């Protein structure tokens, strides 16, 4: 009886089924993606790349070069970032402040993208146990 159960369990793990589903995946084109590091301790750094289509067959992201990148604080432009490496933008003359909302606006050959974040105020510590 143990041999029969062992054979049945082994055959379940050995035999497998595959189902192929043929479907259309819409290709919406490559979009601007914005990744950034913004805090109140250092200059902001923004990484710009093009998104990829799932069927592109590559894992590399194309960096976006020669874009216009602006940092706004509460709707007012406070810095224009410059490119330091391929797809990496920063500024040397502005450090964000706590308690404000920031928007990154990117323009590249008629395409635009934006991202928003805020830096919260520090939370006080009442006691340490």
XYZ file of N, CA, C and O in Angstrom:
516
model
N 0.816 -1.194 0.000
C 0.000 0.000 0.000
C 0.861 1.260 0.000
O 0.537 2.230 -0.671
N 1.970 1.226 0.778
C 2.861 2.375 0.830
C 3.496 2.634 -0.527
O 3.689 3.782 -0.915
N 3.798 1.550 -1.260
C 4.400 1.715 -2.589
C 3.424 2.371 -3.549
O 3.802 3.216 -4.356
N 2.166 2.010 -3.472
C 1.154 2.590 -4.372
C 0.986 4.081 -4.077
O 0.934 4.897 -4.992
N 0.930 4.460 -2.815
C 0.803 5.877 -2.438
C 2.040 6.646 -2.885
O 1.932 7.753 -3.420
N 3.214 6.063 -2.709
C 4.453 6.702 -3.141
C 4.474 6.892 -4.657
O 4.879 7.934 -5.154
N 4.023 5.907 -5.408
C 3.969 6.006 -6.867
C 2.981 7.086 -7.291
O 3.261 7.886 -8.196
N 1.837 7.156 -6.641
C 0.840 8.179 -6.985
C 1.378 9.580 -6.694
O 1.267 10.483 -7.527
N 1.974 9.781 -5.543
C 2.526 11.095 -5.194
C 3.657 11.474 -6.135
O 3.743 12.608 -6.611
N 4.540 10.540 -6.458
C 5.638 10.808 -7.385
C 5.113 11.168 -8.763
O 5.608 12.099 -9.407
N 4.106 10.455 -9.241
C 3.558 10.749 -10.569
C 2.887 12.105 -10.604
O 2.897 12.797 -11.634
N 2.290 12.547 -9.508
C 1.672 13.879 -9.457
C 2.738 14.951 -9.627
O 2.547 15.932 -10.343
N 3.892 14.767 -8.978
C 4.948 15.766 -9.078
C 5.698 15.717 -10.400
O 6.226 16.720 -10.858
N 5.746 14.569 -11.046
C 6.480 14.423 -12.291
C 5.664 14.929 -13.478
O 6.182 15.580 -14.385
N 4.376 14.637 -13.487
C 3.509 15.037 -14.596
C 3.069 16.476 -14.360
O 2.619 16.833 -13.287
N 3.203 17.304 -15.383
C 2.761 18.689 -15.257
C 1.978 19.087 -16.499
O 2.088 18.476 -17.553
N 1.200 20.114 -16.353
C 0.381 20.612 -17.467
C 0.780 22.047 -17.759
O 1.144 22.801 -16.865
N 0.682 22.413 -19.014
C 0.926 23.789 -19.415
C -0.255 24.273 -20.214
O -0.807 23.541 -21.038
N -0.622 25.504 -19.970
C -1.691 26.129 -20.727
C -1.125 27.407 -21.335
O -0.581 28.253 -20.623
N -1.248 27.554 -22.620
C -0.793 28.752 -23.304
C -1.992 29.648 -23.561
O -3.012 29.200 -24.084
N -1.850 30.902 -23.189
C -2.908 31.875 -23.411
C -2.374 32.907 -24.385
O -1.404 33.611 -24.100
N -2.990 32.984 -25.524
C -2.599 33.964 -26.536
C -3.406 35.231 -26.295
O -4.638 35.221 -26.362
N -2.705 36.333 -25.972
C -3.413 37.573 -25.683
C -2.648 38.759 -26.230
O -1.439 38.711 -26.407
N -3.378 39.801 -26.500
C -2.789 41.046 -26.979
C -2.421 41.912 -25.776
O -3.243 42.140 -24.892
N -1.197 42.391 -25.754
C -0.755 43.308 -24.709
C -0.536 44.663 -25.388
O 0.335 44.781 -26.252
N -1.324 45.670 -25.031
C -1.181 46.966 -25.699
C 0.171 47.606 -25.396
O 0.660 47.559 -24.276
N 0.759 48.182 -26.429
C 2.031 48.871 -26.298
C 1.742 50.368 -26.292
O 1.455 50.958 -27.323
N 1.805 50.977 -25.125
C 1.495 52.400 -24.969
C 2.704 53.298 -25.219
O 2.627 54.499 -25.003
N 3.813 52.739 -25.617
C 5.014 53.534 -25.842
C 5.845 53.657 -24.582
O 5.467 53.186 -23.517
N 6.989 54.270 -24.716
C 7.897 54.417 -23.591
C 7.640 55.764 -22.918
O 7.661 56.797 -23.568
N 7.414 55.746 -21.626
C 7.101 56.952 -20.857
C 8.303 57.364 -20.018
O 9.187 56.571 -19.718
N 8.310 58.621 -19.607
C 9.342 59.129 -18.703
C 9.058 58.595 -17.303
O 7.935 58.693 -16.813
N 10.068 58.009 -16.680
C 9.942 57.592 -15.289
C 10.880 58.440 -14.441
O 12.011 58.725 -14.837
N 10.371 58.856 -13.294
C 11.124 59.719 -12.390
C 11.362 58.975 -11.081
O 10.412 58.531 -10.441
N 12.608 58.840 -10.713
C 12.987 58.322 -9.400
C 13.865 59.384 -8.770
O 14.749 59.933 -9.440
N 13.642 59.674 -7.504
C 14.430 60.748 -6.900
C 14.708 60.484 -5.433
O 14.029 59.689 -4.782
N 15.707 61.184 -4.957
C 16.051 61.188 -3.547
C 15.987 62.642 -3.097
O 16.784 63.472 -3.539
N 14.997 62.927 -2.256
C 14.817 64.297 -1.764
C 14.675 64.233 -0.248
O 13.795 63.548 0.263
N 15.560 64.941 0.443
C 15.457 65.059 1.896
C 16.007 66.413 2.309
O 16.480 67.180 1.471
N 15.957 66.701 3.590
C 16.403 68.010 4.061
C 17.872 68.026 4.485
O 18.321 68.969 5.128
N 18.622 66.998 4.094
C 20.027 66.901 4.482
C 21.000 67.144 3.332
O 22.176 67.406 3.558
N 20.519 67.016 2.087
C 21.432 67.112 0.946
C 20.691 67.602 -0.295
O 19.463 67.696 -0.307
N 21.459 67.894 -1.322
C 20.871 68.346 -2.585
C 20.042 67.223 -3.201
O 20.409 66.055 -3.111
N 18.929 67.574 -3.845
C 18.094 66.534 -4.463
C 18.795 65.889 -5.661
O 19.562 66.530 -6.373
N 18.516 64.599 -5.859
C 19.053 63.853 -6.995
C 17.864 63.202 -7.701
O 17.036 62.561 -7.065
N 17.800 63.368 -9.023
C 16.695 62.831 -9.815
C 17.268 61.904 -10.888
O 18.217 62.263 -11.573
N 16.666 60.718 -11.021
C 17.069 59.736 -12.020
C 15.948 59.625 -13.047
O 14.802 59.339 -12.688
N 16.266 59.855 -14.316
C 15.265 59.807 -15.389
C 15.582 58.677 -16.357
O 16.709 58.553 -16.845
N 14.571 57.866 -16.639
C 14.694 56.758 -17.587
C 13.396 56.634 -18.373
O 12.368 57.178 -17.987
N 13.451 55.881 -19.444
C 12.258 55.523 -20.205
C 11.727 54.204 -19.670
O 12.490 53.301 -19.334
N 10.414 54.094 -19.601
C 9.822 52.818 -19.196
C 10.049 51.798 -20.312
O 10.438 52.152 -21.423
N 9.807 50.540 -19.988
C 10.001 49.476 -20.968
C 8.685 48.761 -21.216
O 7.833 48.695 -20.345
N 8.544 48.199 -22.392
C 7.405 47.347 -22.718
C 7.754 45.934 -22.275
O 8.904 45.500 -22.383
N 6.792 45.207 -21.783
C 7.039 43.880 -21.214
C 7.672 42.916 -22.222
O 8.415 42.015 -21.861
N 7.429 43.129 -23.506
C 7.964 42.227 -24.527
C 9.213 42.775 -25.227
O 9.610 42.267 -26.264
N 9.846 43.807 -24.650
C 11.058 44.371 -25.249
C 12.211 43.373 -25.272
O 13.071 43.435 -26.133
N 12.268 42.492 -24.296
C 13.331 41.495 -24.266
C 14.635 42.001 -23.691
O 15.665 41.351 -23.796
N 14.622 43.157 -23.070
C 15.830 43.687 -22.450
C 15.502 44.120 -21.033
O 14.367 44.446 -20.725
N 16.507 44.103 -20.185
C 16.307 44.516 -18.802
C 16.897 45.888 -18.522
O 16.813 46.378 -17.416
N 17.515 46.489 -19.517
C 18.138 47.793 -19.336
C 17.124 48.900 -19.584
O 16.296 48.810 -20.491
N 17.213 49.946 -18.772
C 16.371 51.111 -18.953
C 17.172 52.196 -19.666
O 18.331 52.439 -19.327
N 16.555 52.850 -20.624
C 17.222 53.901 -21.395
C 17.229 55.197 -20.587
O 16.168 55.710 -20.230
N 18.417 55.739 -20.277
C 18.458 57.004 -19.538
C 17.978 58.159 -20.419
O 18.159 58.146 -21.630
N 17.353 59.132 -19.805
C 16.885 60.320 -20.526
C 17.931 61.405 -20.348
O 18.234 61.816 -19.229
N 18.481 61.850 -21.469
C 19.527 62.870 -21.429
C 18.981 64.184 -21.975
O 18.007 64.214 -22.715
N 19.624 65.262 -21.590
C 19.315 66.615 -22.050
C 17.844 66.982 -21.837
O 17.200 67.563 -22.696
N 17.337 66.677 -20.672
C 15.972 67.064 -20.316
C 16.013 68.324 -19.461
O 17.049 68.665 -18.875
N 14.898 69.007 -19.381
C 14.760 70.149 -18.493
C 14.072 69.656 -17.227
O 12.964 69.129 -17.291
N 14.737 69.801 -16.094
C 14.220 69.309 -14.820
C 14.157 70.475 -13.844
O 15.166 71.123 -13.570
N 12.949 70.739 -13.340
C 12.745 71.838 -12.399
C 12.174 71.299 -11.083
O 11.325 70.419 -11.087
N 12.648 71.873 -9.989
C 12.141 71.544 -8.660
C 11.347 72.732 -8.152
O 11.863 73.862 -8.119
N 10.085 72.490 -7.774
C 9.224 73.555 -7.265
C 8.859 73.276 -5.819
O 8.593 72.137 -5.440
N 8.824 74.347 -5.034
C 8.392 74.265 -3.639
C 7.080 75.023 -3.519
O 7.037 76.229 -3.799
N 6.015 74.311 -3.179
C 4.694 74.919 -3.019
C 4.293 75.723 -4.261
O 3.707 76.791 -4.157
N 4.653 75.217 -5.466
C 4.257 75.860 -6.717
C 5.233 76.880 -7.270
O 5.030 77.407 -8.358
N 6.303 77.190 -6.556
C 7.295 78.164 -7.008
C 8.591 77.437 -7.348
O 9.121 76.681 -6.522
N 9.110 77.655 -8.552
C 10.352 76.993 -8.972
C 11.501 77.502 -8.117
O 11.745 78.704 -8.025
N 12.197 76.572 -7.451
C 13.318 76.936 -6.582
C 14.661 76.498 -7.153
O 15.699 77.007 -6.732
N 14.654 75.571 -8.111
C 15.926 75.107 -8.677
C 15.690 74.455 -10.032
O 14.668 73.816 -10.257
N 16.652 74.646 -10.925
C 16.697 73.916 -12.185
C 17.872 72.959 -12.079
O 19.009 73.382 -11.852
N 17.583 71.677 -12.215
C 18.614 70.657 -12.026
C 19.413 70.464 -13.308
O 18.877 70.602 -14.412
N 20.691 70.142 -13.174
C 21.565 69.904 -14.318
C 21.996 68.436 -14.330
O 22.021 67.771 -13.300
N 22.345 67.969 -15.508
C 22.730 66.568 -15.684
C 24.177 66.363 -15.263
O 25.070 67.048 -15.741
N 24.400 65.394 -14.359
C 25.759 65.099 -13.910
C 26.292 63.817 -14.537
O 27.494 63.671 -14.717
N 25.398 62.880 -14.817
C 25.705 61.631 -15.514
C 24.535 61.350 -16.439
O 23.539 62.057 -16.404
N 24.621 60.279 -17.226
C 23.516 59.934 -18.111
C 22.261 59.648 -17.297
O 22.214 58.699 -16.515
N 21.267 60.499 -17.440
C 19.994 60.303 -16.761
C 19.971 60.699 -15.301
O 18.974 60.486 -14.624
N 21.043 61.293 -14.783
C 21.109 61.708 -13.377
C 21.195 63.233 -13.324
O 22.085 63.835 -13.910
N 20.263 63.838 -12.581
C 20.176 65.292 -12.502
C 20.238 65.723 -11.036
O 19.665 65.061 -10.166
N 20.929 66.840 -10.779
C 21.024 67.363 -9.420
C 21.235 68.869 -9.469
O 21.389 69.449 -10.535
N 21.227 69.478 -8.308
C 21.540 70.897 -8.186
C 22.513 71.066 -7.031
O 22.488 70.287 -6.079
N 23.363 72.060 -7.141
C 24.356 72.297 -6.096
C 23.973 73.453 -5.189
O 24.652 73.716 -4.209
N 22.891 74.160 -5.526
C 22.594 75.385 -4.794
C 21.250 75.378 -4.072
O 20.749 76.423 -3.698
N 20.663 74.191 -3.849
C 19.400 74.165 -3.111
C 19.269 72.866 -2.319
O 19.465 71.779 -2.857
N 18.951 73.011 -1.039
C 18.648 71.870 -0.184
C 17.205 72.040 0.287
O 16.854 73.077 0.856
N 16.341 71.058 0.028
C 14.935 71.168 0.427
C 14.773 71.351 1.945
O 15.646 70.982 2.725
N 13.625 71.912 2.322
C 13.337 72.191 3.727
C 12.214 71.301 4.247
O 11.348 70.884 3.483
N 12.223 71.053 5.537
C 11.166 70.280 6.174
C 9.850 71.060 6.129
O 9.844 72.295 6.157
N 8.753 70.304 6.074
C 7.436 70.914 6.183
C 6.873 71.483 4.891
O 5.861 72.198 4.930
N 7.482 71.186 3.755
C 6.998 71.723 2.478
C 6.758 70.602 1.473
O 7.349 69.532 1.565
N 5.902 70.884 0.493
C 5.650 69.963 -0.618
C 6.504 70.372 -1.800
O 6.679 71.569 -2.070
N 7.024 69.373 -2.518
C 7.885 69.624 -3.672
C 7.352 68.895 -4.891
O 6.791 67.807 -4.785
N 7.559 69.507 -6.054
C 7.163 68.913 -7.327
C 8.373 68.912 -8.251
O 9.070 69.921 -8.364
N 8.605 67.781 -8.898
C 9.643 67.681 -9.927
C 8.922 67.681 -11.265
O 8.031 66.867 -11.492
N 9.305 68.597 -12.147
C 8.711 68.686 -13.480
C 9.785 68.420 -14.515
O 10.830 69.067 -14.515
N 9.522 67.467 -15.402
C 10.485 67.072 -16.427
C 9.884 67.348 -17.799
O 8.734 66.996 -18.056
N 10.674 67.964 -18.670
C 10.268 68.202 -20.050
C 11.370 67.694 -20.969
O 12.546 68.022 -20.777
N 10.974 66.883 -21.939
C 11.931 66.351 -22.914
C 11.224 66.260 -24.255
O 10.287 65.474 -24.416
N 11.633 67.082 -25.194
C 11.093 67.095 -26.567
C 9.567 66.993 -26.600
O 8.993 66.098 -27.206
N 8.910 67.899 -25.908
C 7.456 67.956 -25.933
C 6.752 67.049 -24.940
O 5.570 67.210 -24.676
N 7.442 66.074 -24.386
C 6.867 65.194 -23.366
C 7.060 65.830 -22.002
O 8.089 66.439 -21.736
N 6.093 65.654 -21.138
C 6.234 66.146 -19.775
C 5.847 65.055 -18.786
O 5.029 64.185 -19.090
N 6.450 65.132 -17.617
C 6.114 64.231 -16.513
C 6.373 64.995 -15.228
O 7.193 65.918 -15.188
N 5.656 64.631 -14.182
C 5.880 65.294 -12.902
C 5.675 64.306 -11.767
O 4.991 63.287 -11.909
N 6.287 64.621 -10.643
C 6.160 63.814 -9.434
C 6.097 64.761 -8.250
O 6.698 65.844 -8.275
N 5.363 64.367 -7.217
C 5.219 65.208 -6.037
C 5.603 64.437 -4.787
O 5.401 63.220 -4.708
N 6.133 65.164 -3.815
C 6.453 64.586 -2.515
C 6.441 65.692 -1.487
O 6.341 66.874 -1.821
N 6.539 65.325 -0.247
C 6.653 66.323 0.813
C 7.632 65.805 1.851
O 7.815 64.599 2.016
N 8.254 66.743 2.536
C 9.173 66.395 3.604
C 8.481 66.787 4.907
O 8.257 67.968 5.158
N 8.106 65.806 5.720
C 7.381 66.133 6.954
C 8.289 66.784 7.989
O 9.511 66.663 7.941
N 7.661 67.488 8.920
C 8.411 68.052 10.041
C 8.879 66.912 10.940
O 8.295 65.830 10.953
N 9.917 67.189 11.695
C 10.429 66.176 12.626
C 9.405 65.913 13.723
O 8.687 66.815 14.152
N 9.366 64.688 14.172
C 8.482 64.315 15.260
C 9.312 64.246 16.531
O 10.351 63.573 16.581
N 8.869 64.944 17.555
C 9.605 64.971 18.806
C 9.493 63.659 19.551
O 8.506 62.947 19.460
N 10.513 63.334 20.303
C 10.538 62.113 21.094
C 10.262 62.506 22.547
O 10.985 63.306 23.136
N 9.184 61.942 23.136
C 8.818 62.298 24.506
C 9.691 61.567 25.528
O 10.080 62.133 26.534
N 9.935 60.287 25.286
C 10.796 59.540 26.188
C 11.303 58.296 25.474
O 10.758 57.849 24.490
N 12.379 57.741 26.007
C 12.967 56.525 25.495
C 12.918 55.500 26.609
O 13.347 55.749 27.733
N 12.367 54.341 26.312
C 12.243 53.302 27.332
C 13.200 52.163 27.048
O 13.349 51.700 25.983
